[in-house]
CSV table of C-alpha atoms and ligand atoms in Angstrom, one decimal:
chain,number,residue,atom,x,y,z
A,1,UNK,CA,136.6,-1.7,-6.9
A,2,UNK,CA,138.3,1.3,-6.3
A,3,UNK,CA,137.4,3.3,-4.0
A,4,UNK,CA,137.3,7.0,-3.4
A,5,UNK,CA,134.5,10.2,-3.4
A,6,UNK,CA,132.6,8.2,-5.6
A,7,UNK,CA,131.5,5.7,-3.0
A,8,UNK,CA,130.7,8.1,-0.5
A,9,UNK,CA,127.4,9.2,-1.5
A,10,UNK,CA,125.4,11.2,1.0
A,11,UNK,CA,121.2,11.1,1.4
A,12,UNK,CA,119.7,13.1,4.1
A,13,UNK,CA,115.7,13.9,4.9
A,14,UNK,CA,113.9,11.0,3.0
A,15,UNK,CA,110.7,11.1,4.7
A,16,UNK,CA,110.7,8.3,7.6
A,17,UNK,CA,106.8,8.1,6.9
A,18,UNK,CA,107.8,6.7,3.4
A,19,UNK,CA,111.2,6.2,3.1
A,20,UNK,CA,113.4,3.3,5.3
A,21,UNK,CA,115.9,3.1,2.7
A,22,UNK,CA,117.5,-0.7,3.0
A,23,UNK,CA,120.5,0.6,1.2
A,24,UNK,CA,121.5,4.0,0.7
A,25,UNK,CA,125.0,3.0,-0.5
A,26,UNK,CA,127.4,3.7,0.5
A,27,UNK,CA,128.4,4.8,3.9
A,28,UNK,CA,125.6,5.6,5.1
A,29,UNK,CA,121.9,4.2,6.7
A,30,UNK,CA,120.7,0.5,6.2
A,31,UNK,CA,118.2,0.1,8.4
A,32,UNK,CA,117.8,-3.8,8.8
A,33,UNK,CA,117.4,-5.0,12.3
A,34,UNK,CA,114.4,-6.4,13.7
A,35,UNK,CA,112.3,-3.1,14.4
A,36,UNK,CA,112.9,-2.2,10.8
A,37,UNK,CA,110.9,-5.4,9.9
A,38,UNK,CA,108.5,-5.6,12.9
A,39,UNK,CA,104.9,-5.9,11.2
A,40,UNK,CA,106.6,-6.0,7.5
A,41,UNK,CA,106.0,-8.8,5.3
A,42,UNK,CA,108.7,-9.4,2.9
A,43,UNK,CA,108.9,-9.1,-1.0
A,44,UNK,CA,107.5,-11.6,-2.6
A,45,UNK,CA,108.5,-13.7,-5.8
A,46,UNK,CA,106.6,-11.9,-8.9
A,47,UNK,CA,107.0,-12.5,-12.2
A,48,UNK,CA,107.3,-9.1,-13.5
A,49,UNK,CA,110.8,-7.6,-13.7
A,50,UNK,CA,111.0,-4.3,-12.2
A,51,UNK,CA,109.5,-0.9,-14.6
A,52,UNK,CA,112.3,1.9,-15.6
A,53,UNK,CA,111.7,5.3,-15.8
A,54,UNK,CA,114.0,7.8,-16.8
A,55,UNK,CA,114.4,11.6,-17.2
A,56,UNK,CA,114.0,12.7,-20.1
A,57,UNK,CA,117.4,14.5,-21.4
A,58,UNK,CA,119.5,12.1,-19.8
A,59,UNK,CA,121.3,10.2,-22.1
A,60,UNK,CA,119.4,6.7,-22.5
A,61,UNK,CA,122.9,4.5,-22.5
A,62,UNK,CA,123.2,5.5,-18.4
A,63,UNK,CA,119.8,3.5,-18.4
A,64,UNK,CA,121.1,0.9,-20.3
A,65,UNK,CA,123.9,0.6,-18.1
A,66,UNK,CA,122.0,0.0,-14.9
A,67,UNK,CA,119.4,-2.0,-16.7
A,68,UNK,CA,121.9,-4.3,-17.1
A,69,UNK,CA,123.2,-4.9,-13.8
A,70,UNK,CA,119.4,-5.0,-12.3
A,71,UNK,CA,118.7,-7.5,-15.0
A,72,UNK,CA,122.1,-9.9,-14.3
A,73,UNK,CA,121.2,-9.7,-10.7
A,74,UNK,CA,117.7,-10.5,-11.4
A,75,UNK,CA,118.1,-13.4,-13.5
A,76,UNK,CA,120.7,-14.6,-10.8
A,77,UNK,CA,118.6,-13.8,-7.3
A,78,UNK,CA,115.0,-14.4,-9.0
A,79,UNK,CA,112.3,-11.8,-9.3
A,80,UNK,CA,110.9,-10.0,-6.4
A,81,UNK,CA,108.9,-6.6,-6.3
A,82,UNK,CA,106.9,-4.6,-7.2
A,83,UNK,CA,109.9,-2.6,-8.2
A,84,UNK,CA,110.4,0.4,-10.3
A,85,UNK,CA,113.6,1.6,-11.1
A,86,UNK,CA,114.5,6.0,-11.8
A,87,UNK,CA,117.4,6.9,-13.3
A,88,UNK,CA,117.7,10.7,-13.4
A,89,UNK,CA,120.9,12.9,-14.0
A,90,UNK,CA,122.2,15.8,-15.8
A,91,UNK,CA,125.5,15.3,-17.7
A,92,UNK,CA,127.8,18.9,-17.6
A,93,UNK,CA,127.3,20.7,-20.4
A,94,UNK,CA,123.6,19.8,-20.8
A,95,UNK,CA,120.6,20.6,-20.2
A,96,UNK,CA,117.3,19.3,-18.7
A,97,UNK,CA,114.0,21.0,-19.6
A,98,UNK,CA,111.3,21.8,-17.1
A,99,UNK,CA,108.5,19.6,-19.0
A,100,UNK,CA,111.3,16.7,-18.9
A,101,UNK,CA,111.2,17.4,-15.1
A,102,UNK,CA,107.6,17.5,-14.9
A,103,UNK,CA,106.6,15.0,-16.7
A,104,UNK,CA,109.4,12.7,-14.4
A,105,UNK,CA,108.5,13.6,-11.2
A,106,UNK,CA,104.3,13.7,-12.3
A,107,UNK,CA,105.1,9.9,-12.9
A,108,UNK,CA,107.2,9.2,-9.9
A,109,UNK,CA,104.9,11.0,-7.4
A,110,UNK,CA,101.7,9.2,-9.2
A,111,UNK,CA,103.7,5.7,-8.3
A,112,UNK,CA,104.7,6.6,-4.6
A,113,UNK,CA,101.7,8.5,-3.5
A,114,UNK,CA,99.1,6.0,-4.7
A,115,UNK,CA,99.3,3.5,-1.6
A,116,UNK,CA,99.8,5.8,0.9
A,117,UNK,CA,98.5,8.8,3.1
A,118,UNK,CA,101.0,11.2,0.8
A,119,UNK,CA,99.4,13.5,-1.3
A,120,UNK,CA,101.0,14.0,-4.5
A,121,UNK,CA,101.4,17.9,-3.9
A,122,UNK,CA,103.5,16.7,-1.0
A,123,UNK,CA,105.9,14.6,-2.9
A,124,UNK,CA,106.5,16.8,-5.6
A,125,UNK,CA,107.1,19.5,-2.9
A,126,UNK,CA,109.3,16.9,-1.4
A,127,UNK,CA,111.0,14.4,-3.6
A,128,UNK,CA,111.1,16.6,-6.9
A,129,UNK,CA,112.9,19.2,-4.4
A,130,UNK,CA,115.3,16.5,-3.6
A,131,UNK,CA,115.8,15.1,-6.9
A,132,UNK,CA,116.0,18.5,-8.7
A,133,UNK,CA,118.8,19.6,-6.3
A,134,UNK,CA,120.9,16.6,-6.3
A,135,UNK,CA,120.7,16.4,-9.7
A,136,UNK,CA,121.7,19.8,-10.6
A,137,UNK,CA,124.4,20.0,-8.3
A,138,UNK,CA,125.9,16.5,-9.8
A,139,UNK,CA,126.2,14.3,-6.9
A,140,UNK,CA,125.6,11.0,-7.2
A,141,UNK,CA,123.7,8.1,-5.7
A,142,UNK,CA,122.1,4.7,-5.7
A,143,UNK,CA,119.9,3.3,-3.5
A,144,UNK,CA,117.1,0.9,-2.8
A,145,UNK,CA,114.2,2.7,-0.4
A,146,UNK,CA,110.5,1.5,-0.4
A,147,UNK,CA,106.8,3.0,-0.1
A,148,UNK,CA,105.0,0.7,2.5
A,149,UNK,CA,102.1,1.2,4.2
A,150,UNK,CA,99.5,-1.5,6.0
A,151,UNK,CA,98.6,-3.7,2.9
A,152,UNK,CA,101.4,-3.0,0.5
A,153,UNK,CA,105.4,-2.7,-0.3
A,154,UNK,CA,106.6,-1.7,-3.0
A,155,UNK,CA,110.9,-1.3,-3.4
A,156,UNK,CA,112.1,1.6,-5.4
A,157,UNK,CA,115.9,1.3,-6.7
A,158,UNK,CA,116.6,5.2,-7.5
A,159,UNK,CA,120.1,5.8,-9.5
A,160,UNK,CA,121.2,9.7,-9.8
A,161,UNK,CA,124.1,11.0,-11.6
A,162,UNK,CA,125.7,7.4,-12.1
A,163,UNK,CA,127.7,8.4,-15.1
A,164,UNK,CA,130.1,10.5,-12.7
A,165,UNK,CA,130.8,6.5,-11.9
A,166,UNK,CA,132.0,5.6,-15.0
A,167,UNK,CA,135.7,5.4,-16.1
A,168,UNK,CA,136.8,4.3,-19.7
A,169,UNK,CA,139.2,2.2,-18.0
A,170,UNK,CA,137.6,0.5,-15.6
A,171,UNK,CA,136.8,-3.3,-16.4
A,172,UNK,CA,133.5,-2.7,-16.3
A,173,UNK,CA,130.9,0.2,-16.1
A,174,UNK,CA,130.3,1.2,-12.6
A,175,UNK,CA,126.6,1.7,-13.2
A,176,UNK,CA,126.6,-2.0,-14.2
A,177,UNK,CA,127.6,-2.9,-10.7
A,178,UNK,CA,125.9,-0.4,-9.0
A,179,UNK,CA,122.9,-2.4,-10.5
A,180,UNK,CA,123.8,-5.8,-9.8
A,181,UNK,CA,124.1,-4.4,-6.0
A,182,UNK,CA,121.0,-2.6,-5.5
A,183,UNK,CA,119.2,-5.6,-6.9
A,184,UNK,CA,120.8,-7.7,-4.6
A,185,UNK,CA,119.3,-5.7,-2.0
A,186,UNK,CA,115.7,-6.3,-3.1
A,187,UNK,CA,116.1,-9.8,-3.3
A,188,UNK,CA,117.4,-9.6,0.4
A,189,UNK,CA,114.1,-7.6,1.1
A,190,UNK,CA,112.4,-11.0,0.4
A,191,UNK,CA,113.9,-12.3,3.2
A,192,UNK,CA,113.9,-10.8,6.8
A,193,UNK,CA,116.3,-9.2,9.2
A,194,UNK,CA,119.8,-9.9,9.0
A,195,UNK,CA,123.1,-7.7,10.0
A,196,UNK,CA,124.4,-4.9,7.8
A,197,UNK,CA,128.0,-6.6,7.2
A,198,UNK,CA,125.8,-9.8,5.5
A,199,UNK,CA,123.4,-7.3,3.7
A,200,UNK,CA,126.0,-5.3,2.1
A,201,UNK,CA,128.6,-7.9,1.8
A,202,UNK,CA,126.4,-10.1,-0.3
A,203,UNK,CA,125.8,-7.4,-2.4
A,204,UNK,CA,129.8,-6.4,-3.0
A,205,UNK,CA,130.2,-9.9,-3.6
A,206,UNK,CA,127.4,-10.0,-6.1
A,207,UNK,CA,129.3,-7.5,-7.8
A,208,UNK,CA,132.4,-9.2,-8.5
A,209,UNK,CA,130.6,-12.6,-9.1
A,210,UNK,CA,127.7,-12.1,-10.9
A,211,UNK,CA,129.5,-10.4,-13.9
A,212,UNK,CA,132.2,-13.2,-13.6
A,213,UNK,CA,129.3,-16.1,-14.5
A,214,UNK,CA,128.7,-13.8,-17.4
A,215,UNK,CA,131.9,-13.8,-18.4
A,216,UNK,CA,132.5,-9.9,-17.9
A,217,UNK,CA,135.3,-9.3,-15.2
A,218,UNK,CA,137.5,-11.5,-12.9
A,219,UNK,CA,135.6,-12.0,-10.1
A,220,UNK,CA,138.1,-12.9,-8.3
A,221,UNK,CA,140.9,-9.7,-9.1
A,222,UNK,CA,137.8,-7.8,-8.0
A,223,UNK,CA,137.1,-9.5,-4.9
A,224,UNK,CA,141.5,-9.5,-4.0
A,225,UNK,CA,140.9,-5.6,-3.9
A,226,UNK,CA,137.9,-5.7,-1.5
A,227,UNK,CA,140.1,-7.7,0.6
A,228,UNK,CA,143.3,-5.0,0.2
A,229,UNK,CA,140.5,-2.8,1.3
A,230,UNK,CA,139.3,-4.7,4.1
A,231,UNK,CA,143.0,-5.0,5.1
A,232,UNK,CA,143.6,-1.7,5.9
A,233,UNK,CA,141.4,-1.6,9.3
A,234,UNK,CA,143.1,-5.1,10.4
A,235,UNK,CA,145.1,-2.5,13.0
A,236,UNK,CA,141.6,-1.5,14.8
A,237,UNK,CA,139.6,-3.8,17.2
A,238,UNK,CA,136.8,-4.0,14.8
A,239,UNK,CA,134.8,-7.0,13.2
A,240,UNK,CA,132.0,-7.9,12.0
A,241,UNK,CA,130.4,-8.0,15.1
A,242,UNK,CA,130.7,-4.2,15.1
A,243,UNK,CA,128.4,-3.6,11.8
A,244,UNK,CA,125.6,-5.9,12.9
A,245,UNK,CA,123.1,-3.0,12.3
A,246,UNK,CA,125.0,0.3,11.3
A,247,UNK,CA,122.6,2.8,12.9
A,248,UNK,CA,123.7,2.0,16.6
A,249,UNK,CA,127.3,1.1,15.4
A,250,UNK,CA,130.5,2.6,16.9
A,251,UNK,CA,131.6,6.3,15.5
A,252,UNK,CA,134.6,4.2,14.2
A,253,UNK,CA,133.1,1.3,13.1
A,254,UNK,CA,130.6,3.9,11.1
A,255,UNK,CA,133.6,5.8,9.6
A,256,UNK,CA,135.0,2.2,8.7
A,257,UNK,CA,131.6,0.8,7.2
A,258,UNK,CA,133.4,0.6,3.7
A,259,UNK,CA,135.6,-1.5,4.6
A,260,UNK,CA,134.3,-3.4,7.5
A,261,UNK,CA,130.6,-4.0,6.0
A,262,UNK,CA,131.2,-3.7,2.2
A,263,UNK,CA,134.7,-5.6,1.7
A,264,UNK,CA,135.3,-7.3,4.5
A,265,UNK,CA,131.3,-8.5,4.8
A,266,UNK,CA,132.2,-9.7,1.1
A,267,UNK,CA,134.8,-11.9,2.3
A,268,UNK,CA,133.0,-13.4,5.4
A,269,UNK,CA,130.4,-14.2,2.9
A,270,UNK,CA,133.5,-16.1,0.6
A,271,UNK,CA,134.1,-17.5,4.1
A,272,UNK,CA,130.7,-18.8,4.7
A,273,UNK,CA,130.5,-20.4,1.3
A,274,UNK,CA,133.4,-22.3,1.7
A,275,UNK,CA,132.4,-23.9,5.2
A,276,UNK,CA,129.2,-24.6,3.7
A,277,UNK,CA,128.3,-28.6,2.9
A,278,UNK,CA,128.6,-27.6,-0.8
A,279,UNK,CA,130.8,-24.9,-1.1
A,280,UNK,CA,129.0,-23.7,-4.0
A,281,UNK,CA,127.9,-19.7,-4.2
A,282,UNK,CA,124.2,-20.7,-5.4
A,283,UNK,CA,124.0,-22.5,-1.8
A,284,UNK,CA,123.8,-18.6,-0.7
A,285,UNK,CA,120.5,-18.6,-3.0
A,286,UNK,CA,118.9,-22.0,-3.0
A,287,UNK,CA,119.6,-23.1,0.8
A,288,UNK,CA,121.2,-20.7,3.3
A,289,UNK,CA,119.1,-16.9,2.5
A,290,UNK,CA,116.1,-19.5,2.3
A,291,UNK,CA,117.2,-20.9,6.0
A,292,UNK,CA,117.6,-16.9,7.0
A,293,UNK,CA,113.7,-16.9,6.1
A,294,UNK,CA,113.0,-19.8,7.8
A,295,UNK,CA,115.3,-19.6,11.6
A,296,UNK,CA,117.0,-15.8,11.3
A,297,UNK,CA,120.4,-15.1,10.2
A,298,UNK,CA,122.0,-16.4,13.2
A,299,UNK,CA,120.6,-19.6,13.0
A,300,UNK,CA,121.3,-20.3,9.4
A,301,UNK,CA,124.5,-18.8,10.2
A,302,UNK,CA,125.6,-21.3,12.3
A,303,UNK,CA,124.2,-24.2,10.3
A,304,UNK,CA,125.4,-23.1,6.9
A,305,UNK,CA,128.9,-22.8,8.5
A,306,UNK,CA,129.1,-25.4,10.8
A,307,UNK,CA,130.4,-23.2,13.7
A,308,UNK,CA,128.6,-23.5,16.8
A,309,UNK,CA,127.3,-19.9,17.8
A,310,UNK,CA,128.5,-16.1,15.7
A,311,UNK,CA,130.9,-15.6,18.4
A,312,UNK,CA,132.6,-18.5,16.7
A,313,UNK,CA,131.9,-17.8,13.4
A,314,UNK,CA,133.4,-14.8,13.8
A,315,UNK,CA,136.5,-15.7,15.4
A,316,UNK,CA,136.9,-18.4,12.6
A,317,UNK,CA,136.8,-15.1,10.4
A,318,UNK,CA,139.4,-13.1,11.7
A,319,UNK,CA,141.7,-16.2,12.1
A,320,UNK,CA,141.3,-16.1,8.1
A,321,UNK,CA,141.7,-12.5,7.6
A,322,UNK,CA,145.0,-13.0,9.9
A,323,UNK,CA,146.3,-15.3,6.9
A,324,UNK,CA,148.6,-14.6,4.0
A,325,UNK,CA,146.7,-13.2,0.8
A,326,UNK,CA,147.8,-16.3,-1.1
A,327,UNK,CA,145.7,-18.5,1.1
A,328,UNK,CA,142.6,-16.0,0.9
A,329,UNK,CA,142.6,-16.2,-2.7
A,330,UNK,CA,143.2,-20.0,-2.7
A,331,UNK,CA,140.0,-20.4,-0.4
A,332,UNK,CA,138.3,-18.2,-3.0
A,333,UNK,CA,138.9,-19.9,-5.8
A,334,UNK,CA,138.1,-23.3,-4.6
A,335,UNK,CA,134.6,-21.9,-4.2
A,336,UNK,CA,132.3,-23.5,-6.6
A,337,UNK,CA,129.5,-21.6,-9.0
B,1,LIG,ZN1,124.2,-1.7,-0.5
């Protein structure tokens, strides 16, 4: 994808009570090491797909947009929730009334304050705040966050302002994508701890892949950019094992998340696949996130690859990353669906 201002979205002040956003792409938090999870139960499988909401005023087709990226990554990951999913934004040039602003953020503070301590007055005061002014000054985010408390979790993927991400020439929509990665996140929620390089690596790489089973995009053009991307930091001492869990990361390796987590965390997922017994991308969803449940990422790490410890595995990694691009795009491509 290419990168720029648009990937560096910025999120500050979401209540810790509330909010531990998994994801608030890009660039920024993802708390996902073990005290994040300590006393959490995962997502579960549910039937239901997630519910939308949108602001009124906001043209519907932005909806549609990320609708269908949630819904691709869905019918590829499975179903987990309870979800909702708010799509809010204000295009230049028009306008969003105050009852379409009430009547949002009456629904969305109804939702988040039910299972918890929060008051509703309290989130409006709070979230519609937050919402109103990010909206109106056009910035723009995605992000998955969630409302837990003692008996309940419930994931909330919020997109703002997502048609600043869309390009007539690009392949296809950025909201798209920005769906399919977000609802990789949620499925990764039904899981358990694992390091910030794997959580938003497998989520890059759902971007490029998902939409290549579906025939929209070539998955593997897409992926040959996160790896020019991931290419440019090959001068600096960091890998992987400097993103494990981006809130006590490095300053540098912080500054480099884009490229360290996101792009190269999508190829050390392409590299995991293909030391896998099968070598087949739906191994990541039917047997080694299913072993992450079962032993911790490390574990499954070491028995999906075959490589003795992560020390290793990474090692193995950056021997790769060493080779010519020919090579890393012949591994890719002799991945299996
Ligand atoms: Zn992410």
């Amino acid at each position: 994808m290419a990168l720029g201002p648009r990937h560096l979205l910025g999120l500050a002040g979401l209540l810790a009570l509330l909010s531990l956003g998994a994801c608030r792409d890009n660039h920024t938090s993802s708390e996902v090491g073990a005290a994040y999870w300590e006393g959490v139960s995962p997502l579960v499988a549910i039937n239901e797909g997630p519910t939308y909401h949108r602001l009124e005023g906001y043209d519907p087709r932005w909806m549609d947009l990320v609708r269908e990226g949630v819904e691709m990554s869905r019918s590829y990951w499975g179903s987990y929730g309870p979800a909702t999913v708010w799509v809010l934004g204000r295009e230049e040039g028009t306008e969003i009334q105050p009852a379409a602003w009430t009547a949002f953020l009456d629904e969305y503070c109804a939702w988040r304050s039910e299972p918890t301590d929060m008051t509703s007055e309290d989130c409006l005061e709070h979230f519609g705040e937050r919402y109103v002014e990010v909206t109106e000054r056009g910035e723009s985010e995605a992000y998955l966050s969630e409302v837990r408390d003692a008996d309940t979790r419930l994931a909330e993927l919020v997109f703002i302002n997502v048609h600043n991400w869309f390009f007539e020439d690009d392949p296809l929509p950025d909201p798209i994508l920005r769906g399919v990665h977000e609802y990789t996140h949620v499925f990764q929620q039904s899981i358990g701890p694992m390091p910030t390089w794997m959580m938003e690596g497998t989520a890059v790489f759902s971007e490029a892949w998902l939409p290549g089973l579906n025939g929209r995009g070539d998955p593997y053009e897409r992926l040959m950019l996160s790896m020019a991307s991931a290419q440019q930091i090959r001068d600096s001492d960091l890998t992987l094992a400097d993103i494990e869990e981006i809130e006590i990361a490095s300053d540098e390796a912080k500054d480099k998340a884009r490229e360290l987590a996101y792009d190269a965390g999508a190829w050390a997922m392409v590299f995991l696949v293909s030391k896998s017994p099968t070598q087949s991308v739906a191994g990541l969803r039917d047997q080694f996130f299913p072993l992450v449940r079962e032993l911790g990422w490390e574990a499954a790490l070491n028995q999906s690859s075959g490589l003795p410890s992560t020390q290793a595995f990474y090692e193995a990694f950056e021997a790769f990353m060493k080779q010519p691009p020919q090579e890393q795009r012949r591994l890719l491509e002799s991945l299996k669906a």
